[in-house]
Coordinates of C-alpha atoms in Angstrom, one line a residue:
X257 CA 109.7 76.9 82.5
X258 CA 107.8 79.2 84.9
X259 CA 108.9 82.6 86.2
X260 CA 107.2 84.5 88.9
X261 CA 106.0 87.9 87.7
X262 CA 107.3 90.9 89.6
X263 CA 105.5 94.2 90.3
X264 CA 107.1 96.1 87.4
X265 CA 105.5 98.9 85.5
X266 CA 104.5 96.7 82.5
X267 CA 102.2 93.8 82.8
X268 CA 103.3 90.2 82.5
X269 CA 102.9 87.7 79.7
X270 CA 101.3 84.3 79.8
X271 CA 102.7 81.9 77.2
X272 CA 100.7 78.8 76.1
X273 CA 102.8 76.6 73.8
X274 CA 102.5 72.9 74.6
X275 CA 104.7 71.4 71.9
X276 CA 108.5 71.0 71.8
X277 CA 110.3 73.6 73.9
X278 CA 108.5 76.6 72.4
X279 CA 107.3 77.8 75.8
X280 CA 110.7 77.7 77.4
X281 CA 112.3 79.3 74.3
X282 CA 109.8 82.2 74.3
X283 CA 110.0 82.7 78.0
X284 CA 113.8 82.7 77.9
X285 CA 114.3 85.5 75.4
X286 CA 111.4 87.6 76.9
X287 CA 113.2 87.4 80.3
X288 CA 116.4 88.6 78.6
X289 CA 114.4 91.7 77.7
X290 CA 113.3 92.1 81.3
X291 CA 109.7 91.1 80.5
X292 CA 107.9 89.1 83.2
X293 CA 106.6 85.9 81.8
X294 CA 104.9 82.7 82.9
X295 CA 104.5 79.5 80.9
X296 CA 101.4 77.4 81.5
X297 CA 100.2 74.0 80.3
X298 CA 96.9 74.7 78.5
X299 CA 95.0 71.7 79.9
X300 CA 96.5 71.6 83.4
X301 CA 97.0 75.1 85.0
X302 CA 95.5 77.5 82.5
X303 CA 92.6 78.5 84.9
X304 CA 95.1 79.2 87.7
X305 CA 97.2 81.4 85.5
X306 CA 94.3 83.3 84.0
X307 CA 93.1 84.0 87.5
X308 CA 96.4 85.9 88.1
X309 CA 95.3 88.4 85.4
X310 CA 98.1 88.3 82.7
X311 CA 98.5 91.6 80.8
X312 CA 99.0 89.7 77.5
X313 CA 98.7 86.2 76.2
X314 CA 101.0 84.5 73.6
X315 CA 99.4 81.2 72.3
X316 CA 100.7 78.8 69.7
X317 CA 98.5 77.2 67.0
X318 CA 98.9 73.8 68.8
X319 CA 97.3 75.2 72.0
X320 CA 94.1 76.4 70.3
X321 CA 91.9 73.5 71.5
X322 CA 88.2 74.1 71.9
X323 CA 88.5 74.0 75.7
X324 CA 91.4 76.5 75.8
X325 CA 89.5 78.9 73.5
X326 CA 86.4 78.6 75.7
X327 CA 88.4 79.2 78.9
X328 CA 90.1 82.3 77.5
X329 CA 86.7 83.5 76.2
X330 CA 85.3 83.3 79.7
X331 CA 88.3 85.2 81.0
X332 CA 88.0 88.0 78.4
X333 CA 84.2 88.3 79.0
X334 CA 85.0 89.0 82.7
X335 CA 87.3 91.9 82.0
X336 CA 86.3 95.4 83.1
X337 CA 85.4 98.0 80.4
X338 CA 88.8 99.5 80.4
X339 CA 90.7 96.2 79.8
X340 CA 91.5 94.8 76.4
X341 CA 93.9 92.0 76.8
X342 CA 96.2 91.6 73.7
X343 CA 96.6 88.1 72.4
X344 CA 99.3 87.1 70.0
X345 CA 98.6 83.9 68.0
X346 CA 101.6 82.0 66.5
X347 CA 100.5 80.1 63.4
X348 CA 102.3 77.7 61.1
X349 CA 103.0 79.0 57.6
X350 CA 100.5 76.6 56.1
X351 CA 97.8 77.4 58.6
X352 CA 94.4 78.6 57.3
X353 CA 94.8 82.1 58.7
X354 CA 91.5 83.5 57.5
X355 CA 89.5 80.6 58.9
X356 CA 91.3 80.7 62.3
X357 CA 90.9 84.5 62.5
X358 CA 87.2 84.2 61.8
X359 CA 86.8 81.5 64.5
X360 CA 88.7 83.4 67.1
X361 CA 87.0 86.7 66.4
X362 CA 83.7 84.9 66.9
X363 CA 84.9 83.2 70.2
X364 CA 86.7 86.3 71.5
X365 CA 84.6 89.3 70.3
X366 CA 86.2 92.6 70.7
X367 CA 89.6 91.1 71.6
X368 CA 92.8 92.6 70.4
X369 CA 94.2 89.6 68.4
X370 CA 97.4 89.7 66.5
X371 CA 98.7 86.9 64.2
X372 CA 102.3 86.0 63.5
X373 CA 103.5 83.3 61.1
X374 CA 106.3 81.0 62.2
X375 CA 109.2 80.9 62.0
X376 CA 109.5 84.3 63.6
X377 CA 112.6 86.1 64.7
X378 CA 113.0 86.8 68.5
X379 CA 113.4 90.5 67.7
X380 CA 110.1 90.7 65.8
X381 CA 108.2 88.8 68.5
X382 CA 109.7 90.9 71.3
X383 CA 108.9 94.1 69.5
X384 CA 105.3 93.1 69.1
X385 CA 105.0 92.1 72.7
X386 CA 106.6 95.2 74.0
X387 CA 104.4 97.4 71.8
X388 CA 101.3 95.7 73.1
X389 CA 102.4 95.8 76.7
X390 CA 102.8 99.6 76.3
X391 CA 99.2 99.7 75.0
X392 CA 98.2 97.7 78.1
X393 CA 100.0 100.2 80.2
X394 CA 98.1 103.1 78.6
X395 CA 94.8 101.1 79.3
X396 CA 95.8 101.0 83.0
X397 CA 96.6 104.7 83.0
X398 CA 93.2 105.4 81.5
X399 CA 91.6 103.2 84.2
X400 CA 93.5 105.1 86.9
X401 CA 92.4 108.4 85.5
X402 CA 88.8 107.4 85.4
X403 CA 89.0 106.2 89.0
X404 CA 90.6 109.5 90.1
X405 CA 87.9 111.4 88.3
X406 CA 85.2 109.4 90.1
X407 CA 86.9 110.1 93.5
X408 CA 87.2 113.8 92.7
X409 CA 83.5 114.0 91.8
X410 CA 82.5 112.3 95.0
X411 CA 84.9 114.5 97.0
X412 CA 83.6 117.6 95.3
X413 CA 80.0 116.6 96.0
X414 CA 80.9 115.9 99.6
X415 CA 82.7 119.2 100.0
X416 CA 79.9 121.2 98.4
X417 CA 77.3 119.6 100.7
X418 CA 79.4 120.4 103.7
X419 CA 79.9 124.0 102.6
X420 CA 76.2 124.5 102.0
X421 CA 75.4 123.0 105.4
X422 CA 77.9 125.3 107.0
X423 CA 76.5 128.4 105.2
X424 CA 72.9 127.4 106.2
X425 CA 73.9 126.9 109.8
X426 CA 75.9 130.2 110.0
X427 CA 72.9 132.1 108.4
X428 CA 70.3 130.6 110.8
X429 CA 72.4 131.3 113.9
X430 CA 73.4 134.8 112.7
X431 CA 69.7 135.6 112.0
X432 CA 68.7 134.7 115.5
X433 CA 71.2 137.1 117.0
X434 CA 70.8 140.0 114.6
X435 CA 68.9 143.1 115.8
X436 CA 68.6 144.8 112.3
X437 CA 68.9 143.8 108.7
X438 CA 72.2 145.7 108.5
X439 CA 73.6 143.7 111.4
X440 CA 72.5 140.5 109.7
X441 CA 74.1 141.4 106.4
X442 CA 77.4 142.6 108.1
X443 CA 77.8 139.7 110.4
X444 CA 76.8 137.1 107.8
X445 CA 79.2 138.6 105.3
X446 CA 82.1 138.5 107.7
X447 CA 81.5 134.9 108.6
X448 CA 81.3 133.9 105.0
X449 CA 84.6 135.6 104.3
X450 CA 86.2 133.7 107.2
X451 CA 84.9 130.4 105.8
X452 CA 86.2 131.4 102.4
X453 CA 89.7 132.1 103.7
X454 CA 89.9 128.8 105.4
X455 CA 88.9 126.9 102.3
X456 CA 91.4 129.0 100.3
X457 CA 94.2 127.9 102.7
X458 CA 93.2 124.3 102.4
X459 CA 93.0 124.5 98.6
X460 CA 96.5 126.1 98.4
X461 CA 97.8 123.3 100.6
X462 CA 96.6 120.9 97.9
X463 CA 94.7 118.3 99.9
X464 CA 92.8 117.3 103.0
X465 CA 95.4 118.8 105.4
X466 CA 96.8 122.2 106.1
X467 CA 99.4 123.9 108.3
X468 CA 97.6 125.3 111.4
X469 CA 99.7 128.5 111.4
X470 CA 98.6 129.2 107.8
X471 CA 95.0 128.9 108.7
X472 CA 95.4 131.1 111.8
X473 CA 97.4 133.7 109.9
X474 CA 94.8 134.0 107.2
X475 CA 92.1 134.5 109.8
X476 CA 93.9 137.2 111.9
X477 CA 95.8 139.0 109.2
X478 CA 93.0 141.6 108.4
X479 CA 93.3 142.8 112.0
X480 CA 97.1 143.2 112.1
X481 CA 98.6 145.9 109.9
X482 CA 100.2 149.3 109.6
X483 CA 102.9 148.2 112.0
X484 CA 100.5 147.4 114.7
X485 CA 99.9 143.8 116.0
X486 CA 96.6 143.5 117.7
X487 CA 96.6 139.7 117.7
X488 CA 99.7 137.8 118.8
X489 CA 100.0 134.2 117.6
X490 CA 102.4 131.7 119.0
X491 CA 102.5 127.9 118.7
X492 CA 104.5 125.1 117.1
X493 CA 103.5 124.6 113.5
X494 CA 101.6 121.4 113.0
X495 CA 99.6 119.8 110.2
X496 CA 95.9 119.4 110.9
X497 CA 92.9 118.0 108.9
X498 CA 90.8 120.2 106.7
X499 CA 87.8 119.9 109.0
X500 CA 89.9 120.8 112.1
X501 CA 91.5 123.8 110.4
X502 CA 88.1 125.0 109.3
X503 CA 86.6 124.7 112.7
X504 CA 89.5 126.3 114.5
X505 CA 89.5 129.2 112.0
X506 CA 85.8 129.9 112.3
X507 CA 86.0 129.8 116.1
X508 CA 88.8 132.3 116.0
X509 CA 86.8 134.5 113.7
X510 CA 83.9 134.4 116.1
X511 CA 86.1 135.3 119.1
X512 CA 87.6 138.2 117.0
X513 CA 84.2 139.4 116.2
X514 CA 83.2 139.4 119.9
X515 CA 86.4 141.1 120.9
X516 CA 85.8 143.9 118.4
X517 CA 82.3 144.5 119.6
X518 CA 82.7 144.0 123.4
X519 CA 86.2 143.0 124.3
X520 CA 89.9 143.9 124.0
X521 CA 89.8 144.8 120.3
X522 CA 87.2 147.5 121.0
X523 CA 89.9 149.7 122.5
X524 CA 93.2 150.9 120.8
X525 CA 95.4 149.6 123.6
X526 CA 93.7 146.2 123.8
X527 CA 95.2 143.1 122.2
X528 CA 94.6 139.3 122.0
X529 CA 97.0 136.4 122.6
X530 CA 96.4 133.2 120.7
X531 CA 98.6 130.3 121.5
X532 CA 98.8 126.5 121.3
X533 CA 101.0 123.8 122.5
X534 CA 101.4 120.2 121.4
X535 CA 102.9 117.2 123.2
X536 CA 102.9 113.7 121.7
X537 CA 99.3 113.0 122.8
X538 CA 97.5 116.3 123.7
X539 CA 96.8 119.6 121.9
X540 CA 96.1 122.8 124.0
X541 CA 94.7 126.0 122.4
X542 CA 94.1 129.2 124.3
X543 CA 92.6 132.7 123.6
X544 CA 93.4 135.5 126.0
X545 CA 92.2 139.1 125.8
X546 CA 94.3 141.9 127.4
X547 CA 93.7 145.6 127.8
X548 CA 90.0 145.7 127.1
X549 CA 87.1 147.1 129.1
X550 CA 86.1 145.4 132.3
X551 CA 84.3 142.1 131.5
X552 CA 81.0 141.1 132.8
X553 CA 79.3 137.8 132.0
X554 CA 76.4 138.3 129.7
X555 CA 72.9 137.4 130.7
X556 CA 72.4 135.3 127.6
X557 CA 74.8 133.5 125.3
X558 CA 75.2 135.1 121.8
X559 CA 75.9 133.3 118.6
X560 CA 79.6 133.5 118.9
X561 CA 79.8 131.9 122.3
X562 CA 77.3 129.2 121.4
X563 CA 79.2 128.3 118.2
X564 CA 82.6 128.3 119.9
X565 CA 81.4 126.1 122.7
X566 CA 79.6 123.7 120.4
X567 CA 82.2 123.5 117.6
X568 CA 85.3 123.2 119.8
X569 CA 83.5 120.7 122.0
X570 CA 82.7 118.5 119.0
X571 CA 86.2 118.8 117.6
X572 CA 88.1 117.9 120.7
X573 CA 85.6 115.8 122.6
X574 CA 85.8 118.1 125.6
X575 CA 83.9 121.2 126.5
X576 CA 86.1 124.4 126.2
X577 CA 86.7 126.5 129.2
X578 CA 85.1 130.0 128.7
X579 CA 85.9 132.5 131.4
X580 CA 84.4 136.0 131.6
X581 CA 87.2 137.3 133.9
X582 CA 87.1 141.0 134.8
X583 CA 90.5 141.7 133.4
X584 CA 89.8 139.9 130.1
X585 CA 87.8 137.2 128.4
X586 CA 89.5 133.9 128.1
X587 CA 88.8 130.7 126.2
X588 CA 90.8 127.5 126.1
X589 CA 90.3 123.9 125.1
X590 CA 92.4 120.7 125.1
X591 CA 92.0 117.3 123.6
X592 CA 93.8 114.4 121.9
X593 CA 96.1 115.3 119.0
X594 CA 94.6 112.5 117.0
X595 CA 91.3 114.3 116.8
X596 CA 92.8 117.1 114.7
X597 CA 95.4 115.1 112.8
X598 CA 94.9 114.2 109.1
X599 CA 93.8 110.6 108.6

């Protein structure tokens, strides 16, 4: 009798019992308990069944030929470190248990071998199998935990490297544009705070994606307060990748810094409008300054302009449009939605 294992929470059982109807009998009452089981002929299809990775093996005394013991030994030796396949051996009452135990422990070193003497009640065998399948389930949970830990370590290492690279880049570009040590310290500190806020937003989101409105709100909130809104934000809320959220937030921070120094936010009546729109295929982001001093195009590009042009261009695959209009500085960019969407 052969039953096809399902994708249940517990592993399935391979039964090797060639004599009489033992295999059919064992399989039948295991299936009554909702335990997935397959019965194999030891000499014919054992290799095929072992290749399907049973979670547990039940083998009768009659099936313990030298070839079967060897093939199971090879299967056990190939198991990963976390895996310890339980094996229940059904012995006749008159069988030399001590000798068989010694032989099997030599052939299957480190295996989890349990011996039952026949006749055995179905309830006793089912209880033993269920208990060991639960042990097997715990083994898989440990395996999954180890894999998650490895992934987390790799991700942490990747994130730390990216953060350090960002900090180094910010420092080098800030240093080139700083006139005094005080300017360097102030500008560098502000940019690190912006980077910190973005990573805080991503951390609170719990993964590699974040709501764009949350990132933008964290970036602009220090400049809106006391009942006065200096920076208006409008746009449909969408989920973006961590990298996209970080880039957009840092670019907004640079634009805010420039607006405070030279643009609309340098005057009490000035304000900024940030907006974005999304259609099924394209994302459009714009920054518009209103009410500031008359704008003149600078003779050289500062850090903020260079960073915004480079970062947004890399993110969206298109060069942003930067306009030094007399009535207010403007910056806009558009690109495929897929470039900012989480993978």
